[in-house]
Amino acid sequence: MHAISGPVAVSVLTGFLGAGKTTLLNRLLAAGALGNTAVIVNEFGDVPIDHLLVEQANDGVIELSDGCLCCAVRGDLVDTLADLLDRVQTGRAAPLDRIVIETSGLADPVPVLQSLMGHPVLADLLRLDGVVAVVDAVNGAATLDQHAESVRQAAVADRLVITKTAMAEAGAAESLRARLRQLNPTAAILEADAVDPARLLSCGLYDPATKTADVARWLGEAATADAHGHDHHHADGHAHGHGHDGEPHHHARHDARVRSVSLVHDAPVPWSTIEMFLDLLRSSQGERLLRMKGIVELTEDPDRPLVLHGVQRLMHSPARLPAWPAGPRGTRLVLIVFDMDEDYVRRLFSAFTGRPAVDTPDRAALTSNPLAVPGFHI
């Protein structure tokens, strides 16, 4: 029987209909970049694998010569994942390093992420490594205009891959890139033709192979600085959001509903403070909190960073890194929010970290009467 050594990394591949997800997946397969990986797709027919050597096919699972498994979602995604993990644990499949889930073109990726984090068994066996969203340069702008789901796909991504640039009109790809940068200032934006298949899916904080953690990359701080010419993180506990108010894409009615909010506190904080802040934020704003990533310097154990990762009201079990990587310490949270009052988040964080702004209630007032904060709704 194979034991699963540590949680299996999960990558979610999303993008609207026709954006080029399947083409990208085929490139990864053909490049041999998915060894020891299971690929879960909606339909087998969408992924032509005839050109690859198929070792065996049974029970709806196709095993390729490089150790990649392909299987279709049968019924519920959770059932498919549970079956896959059972195959590994019972020796019917080789151990896995990664699972790639291709979402359907119309799917909001957030429920997929929730199913990974919210299931009592799967949450212990899997870890969300990252979200890759595919946007095509020909139809991407129109899709973002017309479908809020596509905006949410782009907003929660760790990496955005632009496809069909050669087919697009002059300037369309650059315009789309600028819009995506505004929509998601923390994501890396890549051209599909220049993607390194071996590196595309590794979006997580901790690299088990090198035993290192790249906090700045994971939180998107380098991308944010590149997009805006300087780092928008401040040590005053304030947040900076990036939206489309007053910007050229006035037609982009969904874009302005998304904000990327960075919260920074440059001193250690007690776990109880972070826990209460997150509990209050999730209970009052859960549906509006698409995704949250963060690293915390705890008063109780300042030498081992606490890693936080959540989707809406659900949180991964907090994990610890063995030591701080190079760079600043403190607490750095990045929230991707949809229709949320950014000022409310900033005031709440300031109150809990002990640096209340003018007319902002302090933590004692908050915990005894959370309705003291404007915008609080249960």
Short mmCIF file of C-alpha atoms in Angstrom, two decimals:
data_model
loop_
_atom_site.label_atom_id
_atom_site.label_comp_id
_atom_site.label_asym_id
_atom_site.label_seq_id
_atom_site.Cartn_x
_atom_site.Cartn_y
_atom_site.Cartn_z
CA MET A 1 0.00 0.00 0.00
CA HIS A 2 1.31 3.44 -0.91
CA ALA A 3 1.29 6.04 1.80
CA ILE A 4 0.60 9.60 0.72
CA SER A 5 3.58 11.51 2.09
CA GLY A 6 2.17 14.92 2.88
CA PRO A 7 -0.66 16.68 1.10
CA VAL A 8 -0.77 16.43 -2.71
CA ALA A 9 -0.42 19.77 -4.53
CA VAL A 10 -3.55 20.76 -6.47
CA SER A 11 -3.53 23.16 -9.42
CA VAL A 12 -6.81 24.54 -10.77
CA LEU A 13 -6.82 25.41 -14.48
CA THR A 14 -9.64 27.77 -15.31
CA GLY A 15 -10.71 30.04 -18.16
CA PHE A 16 -13.77 30.84 -20.21
CA LEU A 17 -15.11 28.73 -23.06
CA GLY A 18 -12.74 28.84 -26.01
CA ALA A 19 -9.96 30.57 -24.11
CA GLY A 20 -7.52 27.76 -24.80
CA LYS A 21 -7.39 25.73 -21.56
CA THR A 22 -7.41 22.42 -23.37
CA THR A 23 -4.72 23.51 -25.84
CA LEU A 24 -2.54 24.57 -22.92
CA LEU A 25 -3.20 21.28 -21.14
CA ASN A 26 -2.21 19.36 -24.26
CA ARG A 27 1.04 21.30 -24.46
CA LEU A 28 1.81 20.35 -20.85
CA LEU A 29 1.03 16.71 -21.61
CA ALA A 30 3.08 16.66 -24.82
CA ALA A 31 6.03 18.30 -23.08
CA GLY A 32 6.06 15.58 -20.44
CA ALA A 33 5.53 18.21 -17.76
CA LEU A 34 2.81 16.22 -16.00
CA GLY A 35 4.67 13.14 -14.83
CA ASN A 36 3.38 11.84 -11.48
CA THR A 37 0.36 14.06 -12.02
CA ALA A 38 -3.34 13.29 -12.27
CA VAL A 39 -5.34 15.46 -14.67
CA ILE A 40 -9.07 15.71 -13.99
CA VAL A 41 -11.07 17.01 -16.95
CA ASN A 42 -14.76 17.41 -17.63
CA GLU A 43 -14.72 15.28 -20.76
CA PHE A 44 -12.06 12.95 -22.12
CA GLY A 45 -13.00 13.94 -25.65
CA ASP A 46 -11.75 17.47 -25.04
CA VAL A 47 -8.20 16.24 -24.45
CA PRO A 48 -6.84 14.34 -27.44
CA ILE A 49 -4.16 12.06 -26.05
CA ASP A 50 -3.78 9.72 -29.04
CA HIS A 51 -0.28 11.03 -29.75
CA LEU A 52 0.92 9.96 -26.32
CA LEU A 53 1.73 6.42 -25.35
CA VAL A 54 -1.19 5.09 -23.35
CA GLU A 55 -0.01 2.40 -20.98
CA GLN A 56 -3.42 1.25 -19.84
CA ALA A 57 -6.98 2.41 -19.52
CA ASN A 58 -9.46 1.05 -17.02
CA ASP A 59 -12.25 2.23 -14.77
CA GLY A 60 -12.36 5.58 -16.54
CA VAL A 61 -8.70 6.32 -15.85
CA ILE A 62 -6.08 6.54 -18.59
CA GLU A 63 -2.48 6.05 -17.52
CA LEU A 64 0.24 7.54 -19.71
CA SER A 65 3.79 6.33 -20.09
CA ASP A 66 5.27 9.21 -18.08
CA GLY A 67 3.09 8.36 -15.09
CA CYS A 68 0.39 10.94 -15.75
CA LEU A 69 -3.17 9.85 -15.07
CA CYS A 70 -6.14 11.35 -16.91
CA CYS A 71 -9.66 10.93 -15.65
CA ALA A 72 -13.01 12.59 -16.27
CA VAL A 73 -15.17 14.04 -13.53
CA ARG A 74 -17.76 11.41 -12.82
CA GLY A 75 -20.60 12.89 -10.85
CA ASP A 76 -19.20 15.05 -8.09
CA LEU A 77 -15.66 16.44 -8.14
CA VAL A 78 -15.16 15.42 -4.51
CA ASP A 79 -16.06 11.80 -5.39
CA THR A 80 -13.57 11.83 -8.27
CA LEU A 81 -10.80 13.18 -6.02
CA ALA A 82 -11.62 10.67 -3.27
CA ASP A 83 -11.49 7.81 -5.79
CA LEU A 84 -8.15 9.05 -7.11
CA LEU A 85 -6.60 9.24 -3.65
CA ASP A 86 -8.00 5.81 -2.82
CA ARG A 87 -6.25 4.39 -5.91
CA VAL A 88 -2.94 5.78 -4.67
CA GLN A 89 -3.41 4.57 -1.11
CA THR A 90 -4.38 1.05 -2.21
CA GLY A 91 -1.55 0.75 -4.73
CA ARG A 92 -3.77 0.78 -7.81
CA ALA A 93 -2.01 3.96 -8.91
CA ALA A 94 1.50 5.29 -8.40
CA PRO A 95 2.07 8.07 -5.85
CA LEU A 96 1.14 11.53 -7.09
CA ASP A 97 3.05 14.79 -6.83
CA ARG A 98 0.23 16.92 -8.22
CA ILE A 99 -3.40 16.96 -9.33
CA VAL A 100 -4.56 19.34 -12.07
CA ILE A 101 -8.28 20.12 -12.19
CA GLU A 102 -9.57 21.68 -15.41
CA THR A 103 -12.78 23.55 -14.62
CA SER A 104 -15.63 23.84 -17.09
CA GLY A 105 -15.62 27.02 -19.16
CA LEU A 106 -18.57 28.60 -17.41
CA ALA A 107 -17.48 27.62 -13.93
CA ASP A 108 -16.80 30.08 -11.19
CA PRO A 109 -13.58 28.60 -9.75
CA VAL A 110 -14.40 29.58 -6.17
CA PRO A 111 -16.74 26.60 -5.49
CA VAL A 112 -14.02 24.28 -6.83
CA LEU A 113 -11.56 25.81 -4.38
CA GLN A 114 -14.13 25.52 -1.62
CA SER A 115 -14.65 21.81 -2.29
CA LEU A 116 -10.91 21.28 -1.74
CA MET A 117 -10.72 23.26 1.49
CA GLY A 118 -14.07 22.42 2.98
CA HIS A 119 -14.11 18.63 2.81
CA PRO A 120 -13.00 17.15 6.16
CA VAL A 121 -10.91 14.38 4.61
CA LEU A 122 -9.69 15.97 1.38
CA ALA A 123 -8.53 19.10 3.19
CA ASP A 124 -5.92 17.00 5.00
CA LEU A 125 -4.78 15.10 1.91
CA LEU A 126 -4.64 17.97 -0.59
CA ARG A 127 -3.18 21.46 -0.61
CA LEU A 128 -4.16 24.16 -3.07
CA ASP A 129 -0.95 25.06 -4.85
CA GLY A 130 -2.37 27.63 -7.24
CA VAL A 131 -4.91 28.80 -9.80
CA VAL A 132 -3.97 29.32 -13.46
CA ALA A 133 -6.51 31.28 -15.52
CA VAL A 134 -6.40 31.31 -19.31
CA VAL A 135 -7.66 34.43 -21.15
CA ASP A 136 -7.58 34.76 -24.92
CA ALA A 137 -6.47 37.96 -26.63
CA VAL A 138 -9.19 37.76 -29.31
CA ASN A 139 -12.32 37.49 -27.15
CA GLY A 140 -11.00 38.05 -23.65
CA ALA A 141 -11.98 41.72 -23.32
CA ALA A 142 -15.54 41.05 -24.49
CA THR A 143 -15.83 38.06 -22.17
CA LEU A 144 -14.72 40.15 -19.20
CA ASP A 145 -17.29 42.80 -20.15
CA GLN A 146 -20.17 40.35 -20.41
CA HIS A 147 -19.56 37.71 -17.75
CA ALA A 148 -18.86 38.33 -14.08
CA GLU A 149 -17.66 34.71 -13.80
CA SER A 150 -14.73 35.43 -16.11
CA VAL A 151 -13.77 38.42 -13.97
CA ARG A 152 -13.82 36.21 -10.88
CA GLN A 153 -11.68 33.62 -12.69
CA ALA A 154 -9.05 36.26 -13.47
CA ALA A 155 -9.28 37.82 -10.01
CA VAL A 156 -8.51 34.65 -8.02
CA ALA A 157 -5.66 33.47 -10.26
CA ASP A 158 -2.02 33.18 -9.23
CA ARG A 159 -1.02 33.17 -12.88
CA LEU A 160 -2.81 34.56 -15.93
CA VAL A 161 -1.95 33.06 -19.32
CA ILE A 162 -2.84 35.09 -22.43
CA THR A 163 -3.52 32.94 -25.49
CA LYS A 164 -4.10 33.66 -29.22
CA THR A 165 -1.95 36.79 -29.25
CA ALA A 166 -0.91 36.15 -32.88
CA MET A 167 -4.57 36.05 -33.96
CA ALA A 168 -5.60 39.24 -32.14
CA GLU A 169 -5.81 42.72 -33.59
CA ALA A 170 -2.84 45.02 -33.09
CA GLY A 171 -2.68 46.27 -29.53
CA ALA A 172 -5.38 43.91 -28.24
CA ALA A 173 -3.00 41.74 -26.23
CA GLU A 174 -1.32 44.74 -24.59
CA SER A 175 -4.68 46.28 -23.78
CA LEU A 176 -5.85 43.01 -22.27
CA ARG A 177 -2.62 42.67 -20.29
CA ALA A 178 -3.09 46.18 -18.84
CA ARG A 179 -6.68 45.39 -17.89
CA LEU A 180 -5.74 42.10 -16.25
CA ARG A 181 -2.96 43.86 -14.33
CA GLN A 182 -5.54 46.29 -12.92
CA LEU A 183 -7.96 43.47 -12.18
CA ASN A 184 -5.38 41.28 -10.45
CA PRO A 185 -2.22 43.22 -9.59
CA THR A 186 -0.63 40.30 -7.73
CA ALA A 187 -0.76 37.63 -10.47
CA ALA A 188 2.06 36.86 -12.88
CA ILE A 189 0.87 37.46 -16.47
CA LEU A 190 2.38 35.15 -19.08
CA GLU A 191 2.13 34.73 -22.85
CA ALA A 192 1.02 31.19 -23.75
CA ASP A 193 3.73 30.84 -26.43
CA ALA A 194 6.45 31.69 -23.93
CA VAL A 195 5.21 29.54 -21.04
CA ASP A 196 7.71 27.10 -19.57
CA PRO A 197 5.60 23.93 -19.16
CA ALA A 198 7.77 22.65 -16.33
CA ARG A 199 7.26 25.79 -14.23
CA LEU A 200 3.74 26.93 -15.07
CA LEU A 201 1.89 25.02 -12.36
CA SER A 202 4.26 25.62 -9.44
CA CYS A 203 2.54 28.59 -7.81
CA GLY A 204 2.74 27.60 -4.16
CA LEU A 205 4.62 29.27 -1.35
CA TYR A 206 6.79 26.33 -0.32
CA ASP A 207 8.86 24.31 -2.77
CA PRO A 208 9.32 20.81 -1.28
CA ALA A 209 12.14 20.08 -3.72
CA THR A 210 14.31 23.01 -2.64
CA LYS A 211 12.78 23.39 0.84
CA THR A 212 12.52 27.13 0.30
CA ALA A 213 9.65 29.60 0.45
CA ASP A 214 9.26 32.61 -1.85
CA VAL A 215 6.88 34.83 0.08
CA ALA A 216 7.14 37.86 -2.22
CA ARG A 217 6.28 35.78 -5.29
CA TRP A 218 3.43 33.95 -3.58
CA LEU A 219 1.85 37.17 -2.32
CA GLY A 220 2.42 38.81 -5.71
CA GLU A 221 4.45 41.68 -4.30
CA ALA A 222 6.88 41.75 -7.21
CA ALA A 223 4.02 41.87 -9.71
CA THR A 224 2.33 44.65 -7.76
CA ALA A 225 5.51 46.71 -7.67
CA ASP A 226 6.10 46.18 -11.40
CA ALA A 227 2.56 47.23 -12.23
CA HIS A 228 2.57 50.42 -10.24
CA GLY A 229 6.20 51.48 -10.27
CA HIS A 230 6.52 51.09 -6.51
CA ASP A 231 5.38 48.83 -3.75
CA HIS A 232 1.90 49.62 -2.45
CA HIS A 233 2.47 47.90 0.88
CA HIS A 234 2.65 50.21 3.87
CA ALA A 235 3.56 49.41 7.44
CA ASP A 236 0.69 51.48 8.84
CA GLY A 237 -1.88 48.70 8.62
CA HIS A 238 -3.60 50.39 5.71
CA ALA A 239 -4.72 48.67 2.58
CA HIS A 240 -4.39 49.68 -1.03
CA GLY A 241 -6.95 48.39 -3.47
CA HIS A 242 -6.74 48.42 -7.23
CA GLY A 243 -9.86 48.82 -9.26
CA HIS A 244 -11.17 50.52 -12.34
CA ASP A 245 -12.85 53.60 -10.94
CA GLY A 246 -12.30 56.49 -13.31
CA GLU A 247 -10.04 54.49 -15.60
CA PRO A 248 -10.26 54.02 -19.37
CA HIS A 249 -12.28 50.79 -19.28
CA HIS A 250 -15.49 52.53 -18.29
CA HIS A 251 -17.36 49.77 -20.11
CA ALA A 252 -15.90 47.18 -17.75
CA ARG A 253 -18.81 47.11 -15.35
CA HIS A 254 -17.66 43.95 -13.56
CA ASP A 255 -14.01 44.96 -13.12
CA ALA A 256 -14.72 47.70 -10.58
CA ARG A 257 -16.41 45.13 -8.34
CA VAL A 258 -13.07 43.42 -7.71
CA ARG A 259 -10.37 44.72 -5.41
CA SER A 260 -6.98 43.39 -4.39
CA VAL A 261 -6.37 44.63 -0.86
CA SER A 262 -2.98 44.41 0.84
CA LEU A 263 -2.81 44.61 4.63
CA VAL A 264 0.53 45.00 6.37
CA HIS A 265 1.52 45.18 10.03
CA ASP A 266 5.24 45.36 10.73
CA ALA A 267 5.35 43.83 14.21
CA PRO A 268 4.46 40.43 15.71
CA VAL A 269 0.79 39.90 16.58
CA PRO A 270 -0.88 37.38 18.91
CA TRP A 271 -2.66 34.47 17.25
CA SER A 272 -5.85 35.46 19.06
CA THR A 273 -5.77 38.84 17.27
CA ILE A 274 -5.40 37.30 13.80
CA GLU A 275 -8.00 34.64 14.61
CA MET A 276 -10.58 37.20 15.75
CA PHE A 277 -9.92 39.45 12.75
CA LEU A 278 -10.35 36.55 10.30
CA ASP A 279 -13.42 35.18 12.10
CA LEU A 280 -15.14 38.56 12.03
CA LEU A 281 -14.17 39.22 8.42
CA ARG A 282 -15.33 35.81 7.22
CA SER A 283 -18.58 35.83 9.21
CA SER A 284 -19.53 39.30 7.99
CA GLN A 285 -18.05 39.33 4.48
CA GLY A 286 -17.50 35.67 3.60
CA GLU A 287 -19.28 35.62 0.26
CA ARG A 288 -17.39 38.73 -0.84
CA LEU A 289 -13.97 37.36 0.12
CA LEU A 290 -12.97 35.43 -2.99
CA ARG A 291 -9.50 34.50 -1.79
CA MET A 292 -6.99 35.31 0.91
CA LYS A 293 -3.27 34.62 1.20
CA GLY A 294 -1.01 35.74 4.00
CA ILE A 295 2.01 35.24 6.19
CA VAL A 296 2.02 36.18 9.88
CA GLU A 297 4.71 36.87 12.46
CA LEU A 298 3.20 35.53 15.66
CA THR A 299 4.00 36.91 19.10
CA GLU A 300 3.95 33.35 20.48
CA ASP A 301 6.48 32.00 17.95
CA PRO A 302 8.04 34.82 15.90
CA ASP A 303 10.75 32.64 14.34
CA ARG A 304 8.36 30.39 12.42
CA PRO A 305 6.03 32.19 9.99
CA LEU A 306 2.37 31.20 9.98
CA VAL A 307 0.90 30.72 6.50
CA LEU A 308 -2.77 31.51 5.88
CA HIS A 309 -4.76 30.56 2.80
CA GLY A 310 -8.52 30.81 2.44
CA VAL A 311 -11.44 30.96 0.03
CA GLN A 312 -14.57 32.78 1.15
CA ARG A 313 -15.45 31.42 4.62
CA LEU A 314 -13.16 28.42 4.38
CA MET A 315 -9.54 28.31 5.51
CA HIS A 316 -6.76 25.84 4.95
CA SER A 317 -5.44 24.61 8.26
CA PRO A 318 -2.77 27.19 9.16
CA ALA A 319 0.71 25.88 8.36
CA ARG A 320 4.15 26.83 9.67
CA LEU A 321 7.32 27.41 7.70
CA PRO A 322 10.46 26.21 9.49
CA ALA A 323 12.06 29.66 9.28
CA TRP A 324 11.61 33.10 7.73
CA PRO A 325 12.93 33.45 4.18
CA ALA A 326 14.92 36.52 3.22
CA GLY A 327 12.94 39.75 3.29
CA PRO A 328 10.72 41.58 5.74
CA ARG A 329 8.86 39.94 8.59
CA GLY A 330 5.57 41.11 10.06
CA THR A 331 2.06 40.31 8.86
CA ARG A 332 1.22 40.59 5.17
CA LEU A 333 -2.24 39.63 3.96
CA VAL A 334 -3.54 39.87 0.39
CA LEU A 335 -7.32 39.74 -0.02
CA ILE A 336 -9.10 39.41 -3.34
CA VAL A 337 -12.59 40.80 -2.73
CA PHE A 338 -15.75 41.19 -4.78
CA ASP A 339 -18.29 43.91 -3.96
CA MET A 340 -16.64 44.50 -0.59
CA ASP A 341 -16.13 47.87 1.07
CA GLU A 342 -12.36 48.25 1.08
CA ASP A 343 -12.49 50.93 3.77
CA TYR A 344 -14.33 48.52 6.07
CA VAL A 345 -11.54 45.94 5.73
CA ARG A 346 -8.86 48.55 6.39
CA ARG A 347 -10.64 49.91 9.49
CA LEU A 348 -11.25 46.43 10.85
CA PHE A 349 -7.60 45.42 10.43
CA SER A 350 -6.37 48.67 12.00
CA ALA A 351 -8.66 48.17 14.97
CA PHE A 352 -7.42 44.65 15.61
CA THR A 353 -3.74 45.43 15.18
CA GLY A 354 -3.93 48.28 17.67
CA ARG A 355 -3.47 51.22 15.36
CA PRO A 356 -6.94 52.68 15.07
CA ALA A 357 -7.40 55.52 12.67
CA VAL A 358 -9.55 58.55 13.45
CA ASP A 359 -13.10 57.54 14.40
CA THR A 360 -12.22 53.85 14.24
CA PRO A 361 -13.28 51.69 17.21
CA ASP A 362 -10.59 49.83 19.05
CA ARG A 363 -10.44 46.06 19.44
CA ALA A 364 -12.29 45.99 22.77
CA ALA A 365 -15.21 47.87 21.31
CA LEU A 366 -15.18 45.62 18.27
CA THR A 367 -15.29 42.33 20.12
CA SER A 368 -18.05 43.50 22.43
CA ASN A 369 -20.03 45.22 19.70
CA PRO A 370 -18.95 44.34 16.14
CA LEU A 371 -21.79 46.44 14.77
CA ALA A 372 -19.71 49.46 15.78
CA VAL A 373 -17.85 49.12 12.50
CA PRO A 374 -19.64 50.65 9.52
CA GLY A 375 -20.38 48.05 6.89
CA PHE A 376 -20.71 45.12 9.27
CA HIS A 377 -23.57 42.84 8.23
CA ILE A 378 -24.29 39.37 9.50
#
